[in-house]
Short mmCIF file of C-alpha atoms in Angstrom, two decimals:
data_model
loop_
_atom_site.label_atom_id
_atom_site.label_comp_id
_atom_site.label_asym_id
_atom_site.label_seq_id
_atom_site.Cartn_x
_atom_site.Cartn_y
_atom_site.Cartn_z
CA UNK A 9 -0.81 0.56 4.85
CA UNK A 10 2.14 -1.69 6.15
CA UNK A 11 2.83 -4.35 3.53
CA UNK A 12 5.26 -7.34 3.12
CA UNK A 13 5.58 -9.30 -0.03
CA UNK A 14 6.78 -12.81 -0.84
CA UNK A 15 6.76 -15.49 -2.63
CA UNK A 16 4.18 -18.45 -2.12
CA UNK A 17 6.08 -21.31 -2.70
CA UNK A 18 9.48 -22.17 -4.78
CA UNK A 19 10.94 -25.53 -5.43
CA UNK A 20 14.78 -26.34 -6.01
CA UNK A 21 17.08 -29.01 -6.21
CA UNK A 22 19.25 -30.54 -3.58
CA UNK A 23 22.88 -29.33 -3.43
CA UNK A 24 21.46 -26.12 -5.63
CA UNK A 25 21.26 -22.59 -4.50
CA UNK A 26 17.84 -20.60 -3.98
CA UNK A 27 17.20 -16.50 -3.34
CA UNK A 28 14.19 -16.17 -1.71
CA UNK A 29 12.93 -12.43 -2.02
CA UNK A 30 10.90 -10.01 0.39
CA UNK A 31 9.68 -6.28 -0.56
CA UNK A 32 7.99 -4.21 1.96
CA UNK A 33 6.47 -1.13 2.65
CA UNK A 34 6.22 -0.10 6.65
CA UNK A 35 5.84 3.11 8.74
CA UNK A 36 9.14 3.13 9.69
CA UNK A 37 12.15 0.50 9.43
CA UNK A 38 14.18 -1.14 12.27
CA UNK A 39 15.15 -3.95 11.05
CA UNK A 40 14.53 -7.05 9.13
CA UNK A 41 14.02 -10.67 10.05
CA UNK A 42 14.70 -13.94 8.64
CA UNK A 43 12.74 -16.96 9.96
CA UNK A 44 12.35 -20.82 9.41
CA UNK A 45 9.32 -22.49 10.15
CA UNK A 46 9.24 -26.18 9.93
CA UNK A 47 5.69 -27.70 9.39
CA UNK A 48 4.27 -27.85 12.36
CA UNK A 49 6.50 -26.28 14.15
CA UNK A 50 7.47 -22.59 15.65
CA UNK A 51 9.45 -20.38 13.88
CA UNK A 52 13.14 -20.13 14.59
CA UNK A 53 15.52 -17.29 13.85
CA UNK A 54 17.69 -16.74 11.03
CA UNK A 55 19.02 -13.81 10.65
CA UNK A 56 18.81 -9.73 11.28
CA UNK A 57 19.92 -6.65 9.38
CA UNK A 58 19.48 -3.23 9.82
CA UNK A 59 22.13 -1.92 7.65
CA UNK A 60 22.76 -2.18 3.56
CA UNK A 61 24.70 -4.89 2.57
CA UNK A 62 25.02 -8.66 2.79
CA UNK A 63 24.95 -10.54 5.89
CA UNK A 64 26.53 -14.28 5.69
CA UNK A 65 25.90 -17.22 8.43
CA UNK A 66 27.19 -20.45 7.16
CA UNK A 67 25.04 -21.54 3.98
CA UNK A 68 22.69 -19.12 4.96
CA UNK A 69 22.87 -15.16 3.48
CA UNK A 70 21.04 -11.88 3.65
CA UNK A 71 20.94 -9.12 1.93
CA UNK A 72 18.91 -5.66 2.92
CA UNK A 73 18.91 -2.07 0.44
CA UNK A 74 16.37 -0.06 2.83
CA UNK A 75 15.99 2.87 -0.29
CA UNK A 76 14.90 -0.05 -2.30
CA UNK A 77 12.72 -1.96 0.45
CA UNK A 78 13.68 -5.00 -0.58
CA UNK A 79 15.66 -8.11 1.22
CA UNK A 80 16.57 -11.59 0.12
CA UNK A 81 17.52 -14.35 1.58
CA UNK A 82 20.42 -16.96 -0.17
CA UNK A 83 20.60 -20.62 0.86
CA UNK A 84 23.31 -22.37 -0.54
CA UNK A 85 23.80 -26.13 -0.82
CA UNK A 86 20.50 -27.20 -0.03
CA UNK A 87 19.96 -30.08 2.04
CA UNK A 88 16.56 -32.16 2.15
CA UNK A 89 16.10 -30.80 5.51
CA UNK A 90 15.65 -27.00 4.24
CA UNK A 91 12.37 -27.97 3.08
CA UNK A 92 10.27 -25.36 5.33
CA UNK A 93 8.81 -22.04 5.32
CA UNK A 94 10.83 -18.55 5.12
CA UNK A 95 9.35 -15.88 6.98
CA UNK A 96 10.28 -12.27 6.65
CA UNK A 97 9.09 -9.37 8.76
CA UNK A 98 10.15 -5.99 9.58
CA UNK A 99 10.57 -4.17 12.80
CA UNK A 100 8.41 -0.80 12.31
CA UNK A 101 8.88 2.89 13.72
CA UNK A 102 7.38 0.74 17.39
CA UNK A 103 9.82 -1.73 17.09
CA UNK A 104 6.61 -4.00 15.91
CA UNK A 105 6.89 -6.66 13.49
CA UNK A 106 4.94 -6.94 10.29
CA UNK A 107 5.37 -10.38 8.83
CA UNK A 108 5.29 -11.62 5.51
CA UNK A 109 2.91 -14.59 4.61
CA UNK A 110 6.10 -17.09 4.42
CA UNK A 111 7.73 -18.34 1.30
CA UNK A 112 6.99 -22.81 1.38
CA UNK A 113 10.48 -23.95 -0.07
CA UNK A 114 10.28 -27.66 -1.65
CA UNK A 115 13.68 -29.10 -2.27
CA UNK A 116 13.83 -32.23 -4.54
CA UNK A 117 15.99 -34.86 -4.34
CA UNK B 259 16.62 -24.98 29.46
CA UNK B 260 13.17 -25.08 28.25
CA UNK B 261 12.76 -21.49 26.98
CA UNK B 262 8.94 -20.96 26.00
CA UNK B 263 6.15 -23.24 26.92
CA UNK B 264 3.03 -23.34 25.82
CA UNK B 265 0.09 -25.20 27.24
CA UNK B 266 -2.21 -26.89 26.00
CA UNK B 267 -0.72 -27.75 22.69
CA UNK B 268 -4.24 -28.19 21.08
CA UNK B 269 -8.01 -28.08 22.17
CA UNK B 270 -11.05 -28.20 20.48
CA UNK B 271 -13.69 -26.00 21.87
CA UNK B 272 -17.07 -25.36 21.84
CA UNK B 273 -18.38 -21.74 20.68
CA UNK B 274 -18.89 -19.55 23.48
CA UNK B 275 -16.78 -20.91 26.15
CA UNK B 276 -13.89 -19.03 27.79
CA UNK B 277 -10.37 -20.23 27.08
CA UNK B 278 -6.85 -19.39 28.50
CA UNK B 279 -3.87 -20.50 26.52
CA UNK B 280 -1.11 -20.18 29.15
CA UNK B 281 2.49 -19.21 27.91
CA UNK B 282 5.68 -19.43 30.50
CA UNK B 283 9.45 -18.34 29.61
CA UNK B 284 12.28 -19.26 31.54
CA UNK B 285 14.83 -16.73 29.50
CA UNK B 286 14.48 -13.56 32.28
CA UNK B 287 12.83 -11.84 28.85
CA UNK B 288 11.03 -8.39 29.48
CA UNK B 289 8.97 -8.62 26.58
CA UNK B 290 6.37 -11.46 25.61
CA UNK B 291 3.84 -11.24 22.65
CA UNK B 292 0.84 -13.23 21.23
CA UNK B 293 0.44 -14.06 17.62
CA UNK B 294 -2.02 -16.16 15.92
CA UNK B 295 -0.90 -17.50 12.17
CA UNK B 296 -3.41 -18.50 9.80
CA UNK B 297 -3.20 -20.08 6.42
CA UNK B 298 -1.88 -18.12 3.63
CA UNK B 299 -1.37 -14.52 6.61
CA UNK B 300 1.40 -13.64 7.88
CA UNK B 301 1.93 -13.83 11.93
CA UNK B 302 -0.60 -11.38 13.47
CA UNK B 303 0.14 -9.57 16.77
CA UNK B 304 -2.96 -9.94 19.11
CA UNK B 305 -1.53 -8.67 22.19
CA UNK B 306 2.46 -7.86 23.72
CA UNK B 307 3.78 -6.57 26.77
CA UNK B 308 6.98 -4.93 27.00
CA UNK B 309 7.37 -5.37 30.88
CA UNK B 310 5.86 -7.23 33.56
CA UNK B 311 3.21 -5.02 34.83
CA UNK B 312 2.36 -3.65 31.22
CA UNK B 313 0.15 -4.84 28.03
CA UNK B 314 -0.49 -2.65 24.98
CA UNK B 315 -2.77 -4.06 21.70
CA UNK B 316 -1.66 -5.46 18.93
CA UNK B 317 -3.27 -5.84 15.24
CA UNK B 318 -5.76 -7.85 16.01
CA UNK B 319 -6.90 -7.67 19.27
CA UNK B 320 -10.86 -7.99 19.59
CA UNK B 321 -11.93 -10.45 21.73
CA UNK B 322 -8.91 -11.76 23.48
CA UNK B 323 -7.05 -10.37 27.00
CA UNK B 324 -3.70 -10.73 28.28
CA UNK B 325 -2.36 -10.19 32.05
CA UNK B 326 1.54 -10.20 32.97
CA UNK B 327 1.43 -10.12 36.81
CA UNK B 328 4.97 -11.60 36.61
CA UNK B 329 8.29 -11.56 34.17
CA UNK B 330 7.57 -15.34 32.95
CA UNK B 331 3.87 -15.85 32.44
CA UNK B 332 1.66 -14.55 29.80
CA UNK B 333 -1.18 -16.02 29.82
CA UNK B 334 -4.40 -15.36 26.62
CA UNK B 335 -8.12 -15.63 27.03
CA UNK B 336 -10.57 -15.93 24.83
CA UNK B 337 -13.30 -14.68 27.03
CA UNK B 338 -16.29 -16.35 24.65
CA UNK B 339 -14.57 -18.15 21.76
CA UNK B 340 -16.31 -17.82 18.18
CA UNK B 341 -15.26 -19.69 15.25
CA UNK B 342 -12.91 -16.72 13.53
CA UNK B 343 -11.15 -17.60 16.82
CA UNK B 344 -10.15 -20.41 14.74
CA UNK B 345 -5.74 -20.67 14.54
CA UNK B 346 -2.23 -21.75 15.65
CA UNK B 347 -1.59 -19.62 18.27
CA UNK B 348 1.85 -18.41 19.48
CA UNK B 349 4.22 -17.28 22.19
CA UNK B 350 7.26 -15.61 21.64
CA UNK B 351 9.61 -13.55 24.24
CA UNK B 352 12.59 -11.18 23.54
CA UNK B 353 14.89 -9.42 25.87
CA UNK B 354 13.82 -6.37 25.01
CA UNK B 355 11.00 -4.76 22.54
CA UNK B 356 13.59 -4.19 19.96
CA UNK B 357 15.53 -7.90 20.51
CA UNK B 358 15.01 -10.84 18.30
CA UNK B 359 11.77 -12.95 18.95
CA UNK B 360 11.92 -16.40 20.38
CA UNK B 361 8.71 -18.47 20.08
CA UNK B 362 6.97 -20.68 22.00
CA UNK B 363 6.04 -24.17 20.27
CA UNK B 364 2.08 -22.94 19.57
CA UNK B 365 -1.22 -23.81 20.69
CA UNK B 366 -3.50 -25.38 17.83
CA UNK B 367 -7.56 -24.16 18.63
CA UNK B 368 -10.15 -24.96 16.72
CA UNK B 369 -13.25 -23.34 18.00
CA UNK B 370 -16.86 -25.23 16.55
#
Protein backbone atom coordinates (compact mmCIF):
# COMPACT_ATOMS: atom_id res chain seq x y z
CA UNK A 1 0.00 0.00 0.00
CA UNK A 2 0.81 3.82 -0.46
CA UNK A 3 2.09 5.15 2.85
CA UNK A 4 3.29 8.57 4.24
CA UNK A 5 4.81 8.98 7.61
CA UNK A 6 5.17 11.91 10.00
CA UNK A 7 5.43 13.17 12.95
CA UNK A 8 2.30 14.03 15.25
CA UNK A 9 3.25 16.98 16.84
CA UNK A 10 6.79 18.77 17.80
CA UNK A 11 7.29 21.80 19.89
CA UNK A 12 10.29 24.37 19.60
CA UNK A 13 11.37 27.56 20.68
CA UNK A 14 11.02 30.91 19.06
CA UNK A 15 14.03 32.17 17.05
CA UNK A 16 15.18 28.20 17.08
CA UNK A 17 15.40 25.95 14.13
CA UNK A 18 13.09 22.73 13.61
CA UNK A 19 13.43 19.63 10.80
CA UNK A 20 10.30 18.28 10.37
CA UNK A 21 10.61 14.72 8.66
CA UNK A 22 8.38 12.71 6.08
CA UNK A 23 9.10 8.94 4.82
CA UNK A 24 6.95 7.43 2.26
CA UNK A 25 6.30 4.57 0.33
CA UNK A 26 4.06 5.20 -3.10
CA UNK A 27 3.48 3.43 -6.47
CA UNK A 28 5.43 5.67 -8.21
CA UNK A 29 7.09 9.21 -7.34
CA UNK A 30 6.48 12.65 -8.99
CA UNK A 31 7.11 14.77 -6.67
CA UNK A 32 6.86 15.95 -3.18
CA UNK A 33 4.88 18.63 -1.42
CA UNK A 34 5.26 20.86 1.41
CA UNK A 35 2.13 22.44 2.96
CA UNK A 36 1.03 24.80 5.89
CA UNK A 37 -2.19 24.56 7.35
CA UNK A 38 -3.19 27.10 9.83
CA UNK A 39 -6.00 25.97 12.28
CA UNK A 40 -8.86 26.38 10.70
CA UNK A 41 -7.76 27.20 7.73
CA UNK A 42 -6.83 25.65 4.05
CA UNK A 43 -3.66 24.51 3.32
CA UNK A 44 -1.21 26.71 1.49
CA UNK A 45 1.85 25.74 -0.49
CA UNK A 46 5.30 25.51 0.50
CA UNK A 47 7.39 24.01 -1.47
CA UNK A 48 8.05 21.17 -4.39
CA UNK A 49 10.90 18.85 -5.30
CA UNK A 50 11.31 16.27 -7.60
CA UNK A 51 14.97 16.03 -7.71
CA UNK A 52 17.77 15.03 -4.81
CA UNK A 53 19.02 17.74 -3.03
CA UNK A 54 18.03 20.74 -0.94
CA UNK A 55 15.61 23.24 -1.97
CA UNK A 56 15.83 26.79 0.01
CA UNK A 57 12.89 29.60 0.07
CA UNK A 58 13.67 32.21 2.58
CA UNK A 59 13.59 30.56 6.22
CA UNK A 60 11.95 27.82 4.75
CA UNK A 61 14.11 24.49 3.29
CA UNK A 62 13.58 21.13 1.70
CA UNK A 63 15.32 18.41 1.24
CA UNK A 64 14.22 15.11 -0.97
CA UNK A 65 16.72 11.56 -1.42
CA UNK A 66 13.98 9.55 -3.60
CA UNK A 67 16.38 6.02 -3.06
CA UNK A 68 15.88 6.75 0.54
CA UNK A 69 12.07 7.93 0.45
CA UNK A 70 12.51 10.30 2.77
CA UNK A 71 12.05 14.38 2.79
CA UNK A 72 12.35 17.01 5.46
CA UNK A 73 11.41 20.11 5.83
CA UNK A 74 13.87 23.01 7.80
CA UNK A 75 12.33 26.16 9.28
CA UNK A 76 14.70 28.45 10.52
CA UNK A 77 14.13 31.36 12.90
CA UNK A 78 10.86 30.54 14.04
CA UNK A 79 8.39 33.12 14.52
CA UNK A 80 5.16 32.70 16.81
CA UNK A 81 3.24 32.73 13.71
CA UNK A 82 4.75 29.24 12.39
CA UNK A 83 2.67 27.62 14.86
CA UNK A 84 0.52 25.36 12.29
CA UNK A 85 0.39 22.11 10.69
CA UNK A 86 3.06 20.66 8.02
CA UNK A 87 1.63 18.58 5.50
CA UNK A 88 3.58 16.36 3.20
CA UNK A 89 2.29 14.37 0.25
CA UNK A 90 3.60 12.84 -2.77
CA UNK A 91 2.56 12.97 -6.35
CA UNK A 92 2.19 9.10 -7.41
CA UNK A 93 2.80 7.22 -10.86
CA UNK A 94 -1.11 9.31 -11.69
CA UNK A 95 0.19 12.39 -10.70
CA UNK A 96 -2.21 11.75 -7.43
CA UNK A 97 -1.35 12.93 -4.12
CA UNK A 98 -1.04 10.80 -1.05
CA UNK A 99 -0.85 13.00 2.01
CA UNK A 100 0.66 12.60 5.18
CA UNK A 101 -1.47 13.05 8.42
CA UNK A 102 0.32 16.62 9.11
CA UNK A 103 3.02 17.28 11.61
CA UNK A 104 1.10 20.14 14.56
CA UNK A 105 4.26 22.42 15.21
CA UNK A 106 3.95 24.40 18.71
CA UNK A 107 6.47 27.17 18.98
CA UNK A 108 7.00 28.66 22.51
CA UNK A 109 7.74 31.89 23.33
CA UNK B 1 -8.71 37.86 -7.23
CA UNK B 2 -10.65 35.50 -5.22
CA UNK B 3 -9.15 32.17 -6.42
CA UNK B 4 -11.31 29.22 -4.84
CA UNK B 5 -14.63 29.62 -3.20
CA UNK B 6 -16.36 27.49 -1.36
CA UNK B 7 -19.97 27.69 -0.30
CA UNK B 8 -21.47 27.13 2.37
CA UNK B 9 -18.66 27.35 4.81
CA UNK B 10 -20.50 25.05 7.34
CA UNK B 11 -23.96 23.22 7.68
CA UNK B 12 -25.30 20.91 9.93
CA UNK B 13 -27.47 18.33 8.39
CA UNK B 14 -29.81 15.92 9.09
CA UNK B 15 -29.07 12.09 8.07
CA UNK B 16 -30.46 11.27 4.87
CA UNK B 17 -30.82 14.47 3.14
CA UNK B 18 -29.05 15.40 -0.12
CA UNK B 19 -26.32 18.01 0.03
CA UNK B 20 -24.26 19.96 -2.63
CA UNK B 21 -21.16 21.73 -1.46
CA UNK B 22 -20.53 24.08 -4.41
CA UNK B 23 -16.80 24.97 -5.26
CA UNK B 24 -15.97 27.94 -7.99
CA UNK B 25 -12.28 28.98 -9.22
CA UNK B 26 -11.55 32.00 -10.92
CA UNK B 27 -7.68 30.85 -11.83
CA UNK B 28 -8.65 29.40 -15.69
CA UNK B 29 -7.39 25.91 -13.79
CA UNK B 30 -8.11 22.61 -15.82
CA UNK B 31 -8.03 20.50 -12.95
CA UNK B 32 -10.26 20.70 -9.66
CA UNK B 33 -10.37 17.97 -6.88
CA UNK B 34 -12.39 17.15 -3.68
CA UNK B 35 -10.81 16.16 -0.44
CA UNK B 36 -12.29 15.63 2.85
CA UNK B 37 -9.63 15.83 6.02
CA UNK B 38 -10.43 14.22 9.13
CA UNK B 39 -8.75 14.21 12.47
CA UNK B 40 -5.55 12.49 12.83
CA UNK B 41 -5.86 11.30 8.30
CA UNK B 42 -4.26 12.73 5.97
CA UNK B 43 -6.28 14.70 3.02
CA UNK B 44 -8.38 12.05 1.18
CA UNK B 45 -9.23 12.41 -2.54
CA UNK B 46 -13.05 11.78 -3.01
CA UNK B 47 -13.41 12.85 -6.46
CA UNK B 48 -11.05 15.13 -9.32
CA UNK B 49 -11.47 16.11 -12.72
CA UNK B 50 -8.70 16.83 -14.92
CA UNK B 51 -10.81 18.85 -17.55
CA UNK B 52 -14.07 20.34 -17.82
CA UNK B 53 -16.17 17.70 -19.28
CA UNK B 54 -14.30 14.84 -17.28
CA UNK B 55 -14.45 13.24 -13.55
CA UNK B 56 -12.50 10.12 -12.53
CA UNK B 57 -12.71 8.60 -8.58
CA UNK B 58 -10.66 9.20 -6.08
CA UNK B 59 -9.82 7.17 -2.69
CA UNK B 60 -12.74 7.48 -1.20
CA UNK B 61 -15.46 7.94 -3.29
CA UNK B 62 -18.74 6.01 -2.08
CA UNK B 63 -21.51 8.00 -1.74
CA UNK B 64 -20.64 11.34 -3.13
CA UNK B 65 -20.90 12.73 -7.10
CA UNK B 66 -19.22 15.41 -8.85
CA UNK B 67 -20.26 17.20 -12.31
CA UNK B 68 -17.85 19.80 -14.19
CA UNK B 69 -20.16 21.13 -16.96
CA UNK B 70 -17.81 24.16 -17.02
CA UNK B 71 -13.85 25.12 -16.34
CA UNK B 72 -14.79 26.98 -12.88
CA UNK B 73 -17.43 25.04 -11.04
CA UNK B 74 -17.17 21.83 -9.26
CA UNK B 75 -19.76 21.27 -7.46
CA UNK B 76 -20.13 17.74 -4.56
CA UNK B 77 -23.26 15.94 -3.51
CA UNK B 78 -23.91 13.93 -0.98
CA UNK B 79 -26.89 12.29 -2.47
CA UNK B 80 -28.25 10.88 1.22
CA UNK B 81 -25.78 12.08 3.86
CA UNK B 82 -24.89 9.50 6.77
CA UNK B 83 -22.93 10.34 9.71
CA UNK B 84 -19.28 8.88 8.35
CA UNK B 85 -20.13 11.78 5.98
CA UNK B 86 -18.98 13.60 8.90
CA UNK B 87 -15.61 16.25 7.82
CA UNK B 88 -13.92 19.47 6.59
CA UNK B 89 -14.35 19.28 3.18
CA UNK B 90 -12.11 20.83 0.48
CA UNK B 91 -11.57 22.41 -2.91
CA UNK B 92 -8.47 22.72 -4.52
CA UNK B 93 -7.61 23.56 -8.40
CA UNK B 94 -4.26 23.28 -10.31
CA UNK B 95 -3.37 24.20 -13.80
CA UNK B 96 -2.79 21.05 -14.75
CA UNK B 97 -3.00 17.33 -13.09
CA UNK B 98 0.64 17.43 -12.41
CA UNK B 99 0.69 21.45 -11.11
CA UNK B 100 0.74 22.44 -7.54
CA UNK B 101 -2.71 22.37 -5.66
CA UNK B 102 -4.44 25.50 -4.59
CA UNK B 103 -7.29 25.04 -2.08
CA UNK B 104 -10.37 26.38 -1.52
CA UNK B 105 -11.09 27.72 2.18
CA UNK B 106 -13.31 24.29 3.17
CA UNK B 107 -16.71 23.45 3.94
CA UNK B 108 -17.21 22.21 7.69
CA UNK B 109 -20.40 19.28 7.63
CA UNK B 110 -21.47 17.66 10.32
CA UNK B 111 -24.09 15.18 9.37
CA UNK B 112 -26.52 13.94 12.73
Amino acid sequence: GQNIDQPTEMTATEGAIVQINCTYQTSGFNGLFWYQQHAGEAPTFLSYNVLDGLEEKGRFSSFLSRSKGYSYLLLKELQMKDSASYLCAVADSNYQLIWGAGTKLIIKP
Amino acid sequence: IAGITQAPTSQILAAGRRMTLRCTQDMRHNAMYWYRQDLGLGLRLIHYSNTAGTTGKGEVPDGYSVSRANTDDFPLTLASAVPSQTSVYFCASSEKGTDTQYFGPGTRLTVL
